[in-house]
mmCIF file of C-alpha atoms in Angstrom:
data_model
loop_
_atom_site.group_PDB
_atom_site.id
_atom_site.type_symbol
_atom_site.label_atom_id
_atom_site.label_comp_id
_atom_site.label_asym_id
_atom_site.label_seq_id
_atom_site.Cartn_x
_atom_site.Cartn_y
_atom_site.Cartn_z
ATOM 1 C CA MET A 14 -11.453 29.471 -2.710
ATOM 2 C CA ALA A 15 -11.472 25.671 -2.826
ATOM 3 C CA LYS A 16 -10.914 23.861 -6.099
ATOM 4 C CA ASN A 17 -13.669 21.657 -7.478
ATOM 5 C CA ILE A 18 -12.844 17.959 -7.436
ATOM 6 C CA ILE A 19 -13.757 16.183 -10.662
ATOM 7 C CA LYS A 20 -12.296 12.726 -10.056
ATOM 8 C CA LYS A 21 -10.711 10.511 -7.418
ATOM 9 C CA VAL A 22 -8.429 7.665 -8.500
ATOM 10 C CA LYS A 23 -6.943 4.874 -6.379
ATOM 11 C CA LEU A 24 -4.068 2.850 -7.799
ATOM 12 C CA ARG A 25 -1.258 0.531 -6.780
ATOM 13 C CA ALA A 26 2.190 1.103 -8.205
ATOM 14 C CA PRO A 27 5.739 -0.102 -7.532
ATOM 15 C CA ALA A 28 7.416 2.385 -5.193
ATOM 16 C CA GLY A 29 10.249 4.301 -6.836
ATOM 17 C CA ARG A 30 9.850 2.439 -10.138
ATOM 18 C CA ALA A 31 6.548 3.608 -11.611
ATOM 19 C CA THR A 32 6.391 3.957 -15.395
ATOM 20 C CA PRO A 33 3.825 5.456 -17.774
ATOM 21 C CA ALA A 34 3.122 1.946 -19.077
ATOM 22 C CA PRO A 35 -0.165 0.175 -18.302
ATOM 23 C CA PRO A 36 -1.912 -0.031 -15.894
ATOM 24 C CA LEU A 37 -0.753 3.324 -14.509
ATOM 25 C CA GLY A 38 -0.642 5.332 -17.747
ATOM 26 C CA PRO A 39 -4.155 4.651 -19.048
ATOM 27 C CA ALA A 40 -5.741 5.269 -15.634
ATOM 28 C CA LEU A 41 -3.947 8.599 -15.302
ATOM 29 C CA GLY A 42 -4.714 9.567 -18.902
ATOM 30 C CA GLN A 43 -8.435 8.997 -18.424
ATOM 31 C CA ALA A 44 -8.310 11.221 -15.359
ATOM 32 C CA GLY A 45 -6.647 14.005 -17.372
ATOM 33 C CA ILE A 46 -3.374 13.965 -15.424
ATOM 34 C CA ASN A 47 0.007 14.725 -16.991
ATOM 35 C CA ILE A 48 1.423 11.193 -16.831
ATOM 36 C CA GLY A 49 5.124 12.064 -17.017
ATOM 37 C CA ASP A 50 4.786 14.707 -14.309
ATOM 38 C CA PHE A 51 2.927 12.328 -11.991
ATOM 39 C CA VAL A 52 5.403 9.473 -12.499
ATOM 40 C CA THR A 53 8.331 11.782 -11.705
ATOM 41 C CA LYS A 54 6.708 13.136 -8.523
ATOM 42 C CA PHE A 55 5.530 9.678 -7.410
ATOM 43 C CA ASN A 56 8.953 8.079 -7.886
ATOM 44 C CA ALA A 57 10.596 10.909 -5.936
ATOM 45 C CA ALA A 58 8.077 10.573 -3.093
ATOM 46 C CA THR A 59 8.473 6.786 -2.849
ATOM 47 C CA LYS A 60 12.184 6.282 -3.484
ATOM 48 C CA ASP A 61 12.775 5.172 0.133
ATOM 49 C CA MET A 62 10.105 2.415 -0.156
ATOM 50 C CA ALA A 63 11.651 0.836 -3.263
ATOM 51 C CA GLY A 64 10.774 -2.803 -3.762
ATOM 52 C CA ASP A 65 7.256 -2.544 -2.359
ATOM 53 C CA VAL A 66 3.979 -2.002 -4.157
ATOM 54 C CA VAL A 67 2.191 0.946 -2.563
ATOM 55 C CA GLY A 68 -1.285 2.361 -2.864
ATOM 56 C CA VAL A 69 -1.796 5.912 -4.033
ATOM 57 C CA SER A 70 -4.929 8.065 -3.861
ATOM 58 C CA ILE A 71 -5.120 10.835 -6.439
ATOM 59 C CA VAL A 72 -7.560 13.741 -6.335
ATOM 60 C CA VAL A 73 -7.984 15.499 -9.698
ATOM 61 C CA TYR A 74 -9.278 19.070 -9.780
ATOM 62 C CA GLU A 75 -11.197 21.016 -12.433
ATOM 63 C CA ASP A 76 -8.066 22.819 -13.696
ATOM 64 C CA ARG A 77 -6.326 19.422 -14.266
ATOM 65 C CA SER A 78 -4.092 19.897 -11.245
ATOM 66 C CA TYR A 79 -3.925 17.043 -8.746
ATOM 67 C CA ASP A 80 -2.840 16.020 -5.285
ATOM 68 C CA PHE A 81 -1.806 12.534 -4.289
ATOM 69 C CA THR A 82 -1.221 10.695 -1.045
ATOM 70 C CA VAL A 83 0.910 7.588 -0.798
ATOM 71 C CA LYS A 84 -0.301 4.787 1.451
ATOM 72 C CA THR A 85 1.873 2.204 3.144
ATOM 73 C CA PRO A 86 2.481 -1.115 1.374
ATOM 74 C CA PRO A 87 -0.290 -3.714 1.820
ATOM 75 C CA ALA A 88 -0.018 -5.822 4.977
ATOM 76 C CA SER A 89 -0.058 -9.024 2.913
ATOM 77 C CA GLY A 90 3.017 -7.925 0.973
ATOM 78 C CA LEU A 91 4.907 -7.044 4.143
ATOM 79 C CA ILE A 92 3.939 -10.351 5.770
ATOM 80 C CA LEU A 93 5.124 -12.346 2.745
ATOM 81 C CA LYS A 94 8.413 -10.434 2.700
ATOM 82 C CA VAL A 95 9.052 -11.064 6.413
ATOM 83 C CA ALA A 96 8.049 -14.740 6.158
ATOM 84 C CA GLY A 97 10.323 -15.161 3.134
ATOM 85 C CA ILE A 98 7.729 -16.808 0.917
ATOM 86 C CA GLU A 99 6.250 -15.945 -2.479
ATOM 87 C CA LYS A 100 2.549 -16.456 -1.835
ATOM 88 C CA GLY A 101 0.096 -17.490 0.831
ATOM 89 C CA SER A 102 -1.814 -20.743 1.137
ATOM 90 C CA GLY A 103 -4.884 -21.414 -0.946
ATOM 91 C CA LYS A 104 -6.288 -23.479 1.933
ATOM 92 C CA ASN A 105 -5.370 -21.351 4.913
ATOM 93 C CA ALA A 106 -7.245 -23.448 7.492
ATOM 94 C CA SER A 107 -5.528 -26.729 6.697
ATOM 95 C CA THR A 108 -2.246 -25.836 4.976
ATOM 96 C CA LYS A 109 0.220 -23.531 6.719
ATOM 97 C CA VAL A 110 2.981 -22.134 4.489
ATOM 98 C CA GLY A 111 5.097 -20.164 6.952
ATOM 99 C CA LYS A 112 5.573 -18.540 10.327
ATOM 100 C CA ILE A 113 6.312 -15.071 11.634
ATOM 101 C CA THR A 114 7.017 -14.052 15.205
ATOM 102 C CA ARG A 115 4.973 -11.663 17.294
ATOM 103 C CA ALA A 116 7.926 -9.233 17.192
ATOM 104 C CA GLN A 117 7.860 -9.308 13.379
ATOM 105 C CA ALA A 118 4.092 -8.707 13.455
ATOM 106 C CA LEU A 119 4.720 -5.693 15.713
ATOM 107 C CA GLU A 120 7.312 -4.353 13.258
ATOM 108 C CA ILE A 121 4.813 -4.658 10.387
ATOM 109 C CA ALA A 122 2.083 -3.073 12.540
ATOM 110 C CA LYS A 123 4.312 -0.071 13.307
ATOM 111 C CA LYS A 124 4.948 0.435 9.575
ATOM 112 C CA LYS A 125 1.218 0.230 8.852
ATOM 113 C CA MET A 126 -0.033 2.126 11.937
ATOM 114 C CA LYS A 127 -1.161 5.265 10.072
ATOM 115 C CA ASP A 128 -3.368 3.161 7.783
ATOM 116 C CA LEU A 129 -4.714 0.759 10.427
ATOM 117 C CA ASN A 130 -7.899 1.238 12.396
ATOM 118 C CA SER A 131 -6.318 0.628 15.783
ATOM 119 C CA LYS A 132 -5.756 2.591 18.984
ATOM 120 C CA ASP A 133 -2.622 0.806 20.173
ATOM 121 C CA ASP A 134 0.064 -1.723 19.275
ATOM 122 C CA GLU A 135 -1.907 -4.712 20.599
ATOM 123 C CA GLY A 136 -4.844 -3.962 18.334
ATOM 124 C CA ALA A 137 -2.527 -3.427 15.387
ATOM 125 C CA ILE A 138 -0.783 -6.744 16.040
ATOM 126 C CA ALA A 139 -4.188 -8.451 16.107
ATOM 127 C CA ILE A 140 -5.033 -6.970 12.696
ATOM 128 C CA ILE A 141 -1.707 -8.108 11.212
ATOM 129 C CA ALA A 142 -2.080 -11.558 12.820
ATOM 130 C CA GLY A 143 -5.538 -11.878 11.258
ATOM 131 C CA SER A 144 -4.141 -11.023 7.838
ATOM 132 C CA ALA A 145 -1.364 -13.565 8.332
ATOM 133 C CA ARG A 146 -3.844 -16.268 9.404
ATOM 134 C CA SER A 147 -5.956 -15.678 6.312
ATOM 135 C CA MET A 148 -2.826 -16.255 4.215
ATOM 136 C CA GLY A 149 -1.955 -19.524 5.954
ATOM 137 C CA ILE A 150 0.894 -18.023 7.996
ATOM 138 C CA GLU A 151 1.153 -18.661 11.723
ATOM 139 C CA VAL A 152 2.085 -15.978 14.232
ATOM 140 C CA VAL A 153 4.219 -17.580 16.949
ATOM 141 C CA LYS A 154 5.534 -16.096 20.193
#
C-alpha cells in the first residue's frame, strides 16, 4: 500500500557540508523531518560533489518518513566555476565578464544531462550556452 504524501520540500544545500543551521534546519523542522538524520544521509549521498550547492527534493509521508532526491548543481554555478569568476555580469548584453569554450560547455552539459530537457548533446550545449549568455559569459569555439 502506498504511503500518503503530506508535504514536498525543495531546498538548496552545500553538498557534503550540510548542517542543521538555518536555512536547512527550520525548513526541515516545519516539514516534521528528523533534522540530524536527514543531514547525515544527505552529506553521505553528496560527499563526492563537495564544494557545489545542490538542489534536493524531499517528499514527506504521513508517518514522518521521507525520501529525497539530489539534483545536479545549478548550471550557473558550474559555469562560474569553469570560467573562474565569482559572479556574472549585471548588464549581460553590454558587459562580458568571461569566456568558456564549447568543450567546457559540453562538459557542463554532460554533468547536467539528467536534469536538462534535451534529447542530445547539441541541445544540451545550447541550453548551457544560453545560461552563460544570460550571465554575460561568452561561449567561444
